[in-house]
XYZ file of C-alpha atoms in Angstrom:
302
model
C 42.245 66.642 63.448
C 45.306 69.173 63.782
C 44.793 68.982 67.721
C 45.213 65.154 67.511
C 48.080 65.369 65.575
C 49.664 67.952 67.639
C 48.951 65.912 70.619
C 50.944 62.896 68.894
C 53.937 65.213 68.394
C 54.205 66.172 71.665
C 53.921 62.446 72.867
C 56.507 61.292 70.537
C 58.807 64.180 71.214
C 58.552 63.407 74.861
C 59.010 59.900 74.361
C 62.317 60.047 72.302
C 63.622 62.602 74.665
C 62.985 60.174 77.679
C 64.521 57.207 76.006
C 67.331 59.384 75.110
C 68.024 60.159 78.779
C 68.494 56.549 79.355
C 71.356 56.320 77.163
C 73.194 58.887 79.327
C 75.066 58.890 82.818
C 72.441 59.781 85.775
C 74.508 62.394 87.202
C 75.302 64.241 83.663
C 71.382 64.275 82.514
C 70.348 65.330 86.067
C 72.875 67.877 87.123
C 74.481 69.055 83.444
C 71.295 68.768 81.443
C 68.905 69.506 84.155
C 70.420 72.640 85.023
C 70.951 73.864 81.596
C 67.430 73.332 80.608
C 66.088 74.882 83.713
C 68.236 77.921 83.119
C 67.171 78.401 79.470
C 63.425 78.236 80.625
C 64.449 80.792 82.975
C 65.473 83.073 80.331
C 63.013 82.544 77.888
C 59.766 81.343 79.850
C 59.053 85.163 80.571
C 55.223 84.892 81.627
C 55.970 81.966 83.917
C 59.311 84.092 85.443
C 57.038 86.852 85.511
C 54.609 85.253 87.969
C 57.075 83.427 90.133
C 58.878 86.866 90.921
C 55.780 88.500 91.587
C 54.346 85.697 93.990
C 57.927 85.763 95.804
C 57.835 89.360 96.184
C 54.572 89.406 97.485
C 55.452 86.085 99.841
C 59.048 87.814 101.121
C 58.909 91.032 101.187
C 61.927 91.808 103.039
C 63.710 89.833 100.135
C 65.705 92.318 97.578
C 65.273 91.981 93.963
C 68.683 89.999 93.746
C 67.484 87.501 96.141
C 64.071 87.152 94.499
C 65.635 86.594 91.070
C 68.343 83.957 92.481
C 65.432 82.024 93.908
C 63.344 82.393 90.794
C 66.084 80.939 88.731
C 66.518 78.127 91.213
C 63.059 77.188 90.753
C 63.519 76.153 87.115
C 66.650 74.870 87.627
C 65.132 72.270 90.365
C 62.204 71.954 87.494
C 64.598 70.694 85.015
C 66.059 68.276 87.221
C 62.568 67.060 87.975
C 62.199 66.340 84.458
C 65.585 64.345 83.930
C 65.268 62.249 87.310
C 61.718 61.483 86.220
C 63.065 60.396 82.812
C 65.636 58.307 84.443
C 62.547 56.260 86.503
C 62.926 53.233 84.390
C 66.357 52.588 85.566
C 65.899 53.376 89.177
C 65.225 50.532 91.349
C 64.581 50.442 95.098
C 68.214 50.343 96.045
C 69.032 53.307 93.821
C 65.972 55.309 95.132
C 67.339 54.534 98.880
C 70.918 55.644 97.628
C 69.965 58.960 96.881
C 67.182 59.754 99.079
C 66.517 59.567 102.740
C 63.472 59.906 105.092
C 63.324 62.139 108.134
C 61.190 60.769 110.984
C 60.682 57.314 109.715
C 58.893 56.262 112.900
C 55.714 58.300 112.119
C 54.838 56.393 108.859
C 55.741 52.883 110.928
C 53.300 53.989 113.664
C 50.704 55.207 111.306
C 50.754 51.837 109.447
C 50.171 50.178 112.674
C 46.918 51.808 113.331
C 45.422 50.194 110.618
C 43.360 52.948 109.278
C 45.620 54.162 106.514
C 47.674 57.321 106.427
C 46.844 60.388 104.219
C 49.887 61.942 102.986
C 49.741 65.995 102.915
C 52.563 66.804 100.252
C 53.424 69.527 97.925
C 54.987 70.210 94.377
C 58.441 70.878 96.218
C 62.007 69.298 95.594
C 60.824 65.985 93.699
C 57.447 64.898 94.824
C 57.896 61.955 92.572
C 61.165 60.688 94.421
C 59.512 61.183 97.706
C 56.325 58.924 96.689
C 59.067 56.073 95.507
C 61.228 56.137 98.997
C 57.921 55.899 100.818
C 56.453 52.965 98.865
C 59.450 50.888 100.482
C 57.791 50.931 103.866
C 55.541 47.747 103.168
C 52.044 49.599 102.983
C 50.881 50.424 99.218
C 51.038 54.158 98.222
C 48.110 55.529 96.265
C 48.447 58.947 94.609
C 45.846 61.313 93.594
C 46.275 62.893 90.227
C 44.605 64.523 87.241
C 44.799 62.935 84.294
C 47.187 64.504 81.263
C 44.815 65.306 78.772
C 47.496 63.549 76.132
C 46.566 59.549 76.878
C 49.964 58.702 75.702
C 51.793 60.653 78.338
C 49.306 60.024 80.945
C 50.045 56.238 80.114
C 53.790 56.769 80.113
C 53.571 58.690 83.717
C 51.297 56.159 85.275
C 53.794 53.486 84.024
C 56.745 55.367 85.664
C 54.828 55.500 89.060
C 53.786 52.044 88.918
C 57.052 50.754 88.330
C 58.213 52.187 91.803
C 55.114 50.520 93.394
C 53.415 53.606 93.422
C 49.351 53.123 92.403
C 47.798 56.145 90.699
C 43.916 56.994 91.361
C 42.840 59.352 88.926
C 41.227 62.575 90.498
C 38.198 62.995 88.035
C 37.034 59.171 87.556
C 33.710 58.205 88.513
C 34.896 55.635 91.037
C 37.718 57.903 92.729
C 35.901 58.292 95.985
C 35.181 54.365 96.353
C 38.879 53.508 95.321
C 39.809 56.234 98.027
C 37.951 54.744 100.852
C 38.560 51.205 99.698
C 42.660 52.103 99.967
C 42.126 53.514 103.550
C 40.001 50.682 104.891
C 42.881 48.230 103.588
C 45.635 50.185 105.700
C 47.104 51.971 102.539
C 48.808 55.191 102.241
C 47.187 57.951 100.172
C 49.080 61.133 99.192
C 47.721 64.123 98.129
C 49.066 67.543 96.750
C 47.103 70.393 98.442
C 49.051 73.271 97.219
C 47.611 74.417 93.771
C 44.471 76.056 93.002
C 42.188 73.759 91.307
C 38.642 73.565 90.221
C 37.559 71.016 93.120
C 35.887 71.101 96.103
C 37.862 73.480 98.670
C 37.980 75.717 101.343
C 40.011 79.236 101.539
C 42.669 79.079 104.027
C 45.723 81.402 104.857
C 49.192 80.934 102.804
C 51.767 83.213 103.051
C 49.417 85.655 104.397
C 46.659 85.348 101.529
C 43.536 83.624 101.369
C 44.226 80.588 98.940
C 41.547 78.136 97.611
C 42.870 74.678 98.586
C 41.427 71.226 98.230
C 39.686 69.855 101.352
C 38.939 66.181 100.181
C 41.822 64.877 102.433
C 40.361 66.731 105.542
C 36.845 65.393 104.874
C 38.280 61.555 104.753
C 40.372 62.186 107.508
C 37.504 63.478 109.803
C 35.244 60.586 108.240
C 37.369 57.778 108.432
C 40.102 58.263 111.464
C 43.024 57.923 108.994
C 46.357 59.152 110.179
C 47.412 62.333 108.394
C 50.726 63.265 108.107
C 52.629 65.953 106.048
C 55.902 64.751 103.760
C 57.389 66.695 101.019
C 60.732 66.507 99.440
C 63.971 68.473 99.988
C 66.763 68.724 97.530
C 70.230 67.888 99.525
C 73.424 68.938 97.764
C 73.270 67.964 93.854
C 71.772 64.639 93.725
C 70.300 63.582 96.875
C 66.794 64.062 98.466
C 65.040 64.321 102.010
C 61.046 63.700 102.510
C 60.867 65.375 105.622
C 57.841 63.793 107.709
C 55.806 65.755 110.517
C 52.917 65.071 112.422
C 50.284 63.405 113.056
C 48.168 66.415 112.169
C 45.296 66.567 114.355
C 42.711 69.213 115.499
C 40.156 69.497 118.389
C 36.640 68.456 117.136
C 34.243 71.454 117.571
C 31.200 69.583 116.822
C 30.793 71.432 113.645
C 32.113 69.275 110.673
C 32.772 72.168 108.127
C 34.576 74.114 110.648
C 36.564 70.993 111.566
C 37.306 70.655 107.552
C 38.797 74.153 107.615
C 40.798 73.753 110.613
C 42.376 70.453 109.684
C 43.134 72.019 106.146
C 44.733 75.425 107.448
C 46.895 73.124 110.090
C 48.356 70.889 107.105
C 48.608 74.099 105.005
C 50.736 76.038 107.510
C 52.809 72.865 107.926
C 53.558 72.501 104.458
C 54.267 76.799 104.349
C 56.876 76.283 107.226
C 58.414 73.739 105.317
C 58.315 75.703 101.813
C 59.770 78.601 103.918
C 62.856 76.897 104.576
C 63.757 76.254 101.034
C 61.618 78.620 98.722
C 63.526 77.560 95.725
C 62.097 74.454 95.591
C 58.460 75.140 95.238
C 56.526 75.635 92.046
C 56.231 79.638 92.659
C 55.116 80.113 88.601
C 51.620 78.549 89.524
C 48.678 80.940 89.959
C 48.268 79.892 93.634
C 46.071 82.450 94.473
C 44.256 82.903 91.344
C 40.690 82.255 92.887
C 39.240 85.090 95.111
C 37.444 85.053 97.868
C 33.807 86.332 97.245
C 30.546 86.585 99.703
C 29.381 83.311 100.611
C 32.542 81.278 100.166
C 34.270 79.555 103.311
């Protein structure tokens, strides 16, 4: 009962905050409030800040303490802006999305759509991935994102509604019919976007990421090899104070070895390498406070 009440409080707090944001000018809510609350999180979310700095030091040993602190602070400011941008989704139409975002290498998306086997979009929690999905959804082919269900139902429904309002369909990762929905979407030539940059309790493989072995979801590679769908990498970058650019690269391909498991590993590694390359260019826009290297490689793992 206490847990139910607590969840209701969380939901209503988020609901009221989201509605209040819509009464404010967009630039003020994102730049001013997003930056303010992001900075507050940096100064008070000590555990998350320690994790971020620890991961940054191990991934960028050449950077000074001052540089690491600056990057870490900007990470939390980025997340603050993300919250207020997402809260603004109900009033952001396609024209507004176009006015604040652009897509680099658009022809890769168009070429992939023409092939008719669907597109598997590899992405990461960089910049604002929600805006990237909304921008790609304007290309005519339906966009599906694979997401974990939020444990507070009302919050999950609110987030799904935000995405649906931008022509982005949500396929819940843990649903019994997830695989069927994904394959159906590819057969119809649709786009499926998957974030593969976090350590989650789902089938995966160990690949090199910033010099360390990281447990990485392999489902995208499995689908690509079995269906022949185009694999592209696309992540969002913040440009200036309010702008965004989705950088698209690919197609991601490998030389088949005849060993399916080996090919899954090779494709996952290649896609991860491309994500790392983009993250290195803007390290302050990725979620370094996530326990990316939590799962340790043991005997018997890939």
